[in-house]
Every structure is written in structure tokens, then in C-alpha cells.
Amino acid sequence: MKKEKVPDIICLQCKHLDTERIGGCKAFPGEIPDMILSGQSDHHFPIRGQEGDYVYTPIEEPVKIWRRIDRSSRQIRKKSIQPV
């Protein structure tokens, strides 16, 4: 079976990623554009439609990214389980 290449999403290694909720960052609080998520843009320069002048800035210790993702996913699960 041929393995598909998983895109390298730079957002997961950026210090501006919003870890409180999935789908946004300081430059794009609503939703990160597909052109960045797909790798068409490396977001090293501000692009049209973003807030502020935030660009990709690597986190100091990339190993912590999995903790950031895990923390975010736990918060989402908690919110979705809450009784109405």
C-alpha cells in the first residue's frame, strides 16, 4: 500500500497558534487560510486579510507542540460534552 505524504503544517510549530481553540491564530483568529495549511504559503511575510503583522515564528521547543495539541483537543472534548 502506498503511503500518502502528510503535509507539514507549519502552524503547529508556530508560537502564534491559538491553543485554546482549534482553527485559528493571532493573524487569522477565525480560520487559518487553506493556502497556509496546504503549504502553498510559508507565511514568513504578512498576507492580505490577516490581522496585525504576525508571521510564522517557530516555538522555542518544538517537542512541546504535542502537548499544545493535546491540551487543545482536551478542551474541545470538554466543551462538546458539557450538558446543555
Short mmCIF file of C-alpha atoms in Angstrom, two decimals:
data_model
loop_
_atom_site.label_atom_id
_atom_site.label_comp_id
_atom_site.label_asym_id
_atom_site.label_seq_id
_atom_site.Cartn_x
_atom_site.Cartn_y
_atom_site.Cartn_z
CA MET A 1 0.00 0.00 0.00
CA LYS A 2 1.33 3.43 -0.96
CA LYS A 3 1.51 5.91 1.91
CA GLU A 4 0.26 9.42 1.26
CA LYS A 5 2.58 12.21 2.27
CA VAL A 6 1.20 14.11 5.24
CA PRO A 7 1.55 17.87 4.72
CA ASP A 8 3.94 19.64 7.06
CA ILE A 9 1.65 22.20 8.65
CA ILE A 10 3.93 24.96 9.89
CA CYS A 11 1.14 26.38 12.04
CA LEU A 12 1.61 23.54 14.52
CA GLN A 13 5.13 24.76 15.19
CA CYS A 14 4.29 28.49 15.36
CA LYS A 15 4.14 30.40 18.61
CA HIS A 16 1.11 32.38 17.37
CA LEU A 17 -1.13 29.30 17.11
CA ASP A 18 -4.22 29.64 19.28
CA THR A 19 -4.10 26.58 21.52
CA GLU A 20 -7.31 27.49 23.30
CA ARG A 21 -9.38 26.60 20.28
CA ILE A 22 -8.55 24.72 17.11
CA GLY A 23 -8.63 26.60 13.84
CA GLY A 24 -7.06 29.98 14.46
CA CYS A 25 -4.03 32.03 15.38
CA LYS A 26 -3.23 35.66 16.12
CA ALA A 27 -3.03 36.52 12.40
CA PHE A 28 -6.19 34.57 11.50
CA PRO A 29 -8.37 34.26 14.61
CA GLY A 30 -11.33 32.82 12.73
CA GLU A 31 -9.70 30.27 10.47
CA ILE A 32 -6.22 29.81 9.03
CA PRO A 33 -6.39 30.01 5.21
CA ASP A 34 -6.00 26.84 3.15
CA MET A 35 -3.05 28.34 1.28
CA ILE A 36 -1.05 28.27 4.53
CA LEU A 37 -2.36 24.92 5.76
CA SER A 38 -1.62 23.30 2.39
CA GLY A 39 1.93 24.65 2.31
CA GLN A 40 1.38 26.99 -0.68
CA SER A 41 2.43 29.86 1.57
CA ASP A 42 5.02 29.57 4.31
CA HIS A 43 3.67 32.75 5.97
CA HIS A 44 7.06 34.32 6.54
CA PHE A 45 5.58 37.64 5.38
CA PRO A 46 2.20 39.21 6.19
CA ILE A 47 -0.51 38.39 3.66
CA ARG A 48 -3.74 40.11 2.69
CA GLY A 49 -6.61 39.52 5.07
CA GLN A 50 -4.65 38.82 8.24
CA GLU A 51 -4.76 40.79 11.47
CA GLY A 52 -1.64 42.63 12.58
CA ASP A 53 1.81 41.82 11.25
CA TYR A 54 2.09 38.34 12.77
CA VAL A 55 4.04 35.83 10.69
CA TYR A 56 5.33 32.31 11.23
CA THR A 57 7.57 32.34 14.29
CA PRO A 58 8.82 28.93 15.46
CA ILE A 59 8.21 27.95 19.04
CA GLU A 60 11.35 27.64 21.13
CA GLU A 61 10.94 23.95 21.96
CA PRO A 62 9.17 22.08 19.15
CA VAL A 63 8.82 18.96 21.27
CA LYS A 64 6.14 20.78 23.27
CA ILE A 65 3.86 21.03 20.23
CA TRP A 66 2.22 17.69 21.04
CA ARG A 67 1.36 18.99 24.48
CA ARG A 68 -0.22 22.05 22.86
CA ILE A 69 -2.31 19.89 20.52
CA ASP A 70 -3.32 17.51 23.30
CA ARG A 71 -4.34 20.40 25.57
CA SER A 72 -6.43 21.94 22.77
CA SER A 73 -8.16 18.67 21.92
CA ARG A 74 -8.99 18.04 25.58
CA GLN A 75 -10.58 21.49 25.82
CA ILE A 76 -12.67 20.84 22.73
CA ARG A 77 -13.82 17.48 24.07
CA LYS A 78 -14.76 19.10 27.39
CA LYS A 79 -16.82 21.77 25.65
CA SER A 80 -18.61 19.27 23.43
CA ILE A 81 -19.51 17.01 26.37
CA GLN A 82 -20.99 19.80 28.52
CA PRO A 83 -24.74 19.37 29.16
CA VAL A 84 -26.99 21.94 27.54
#
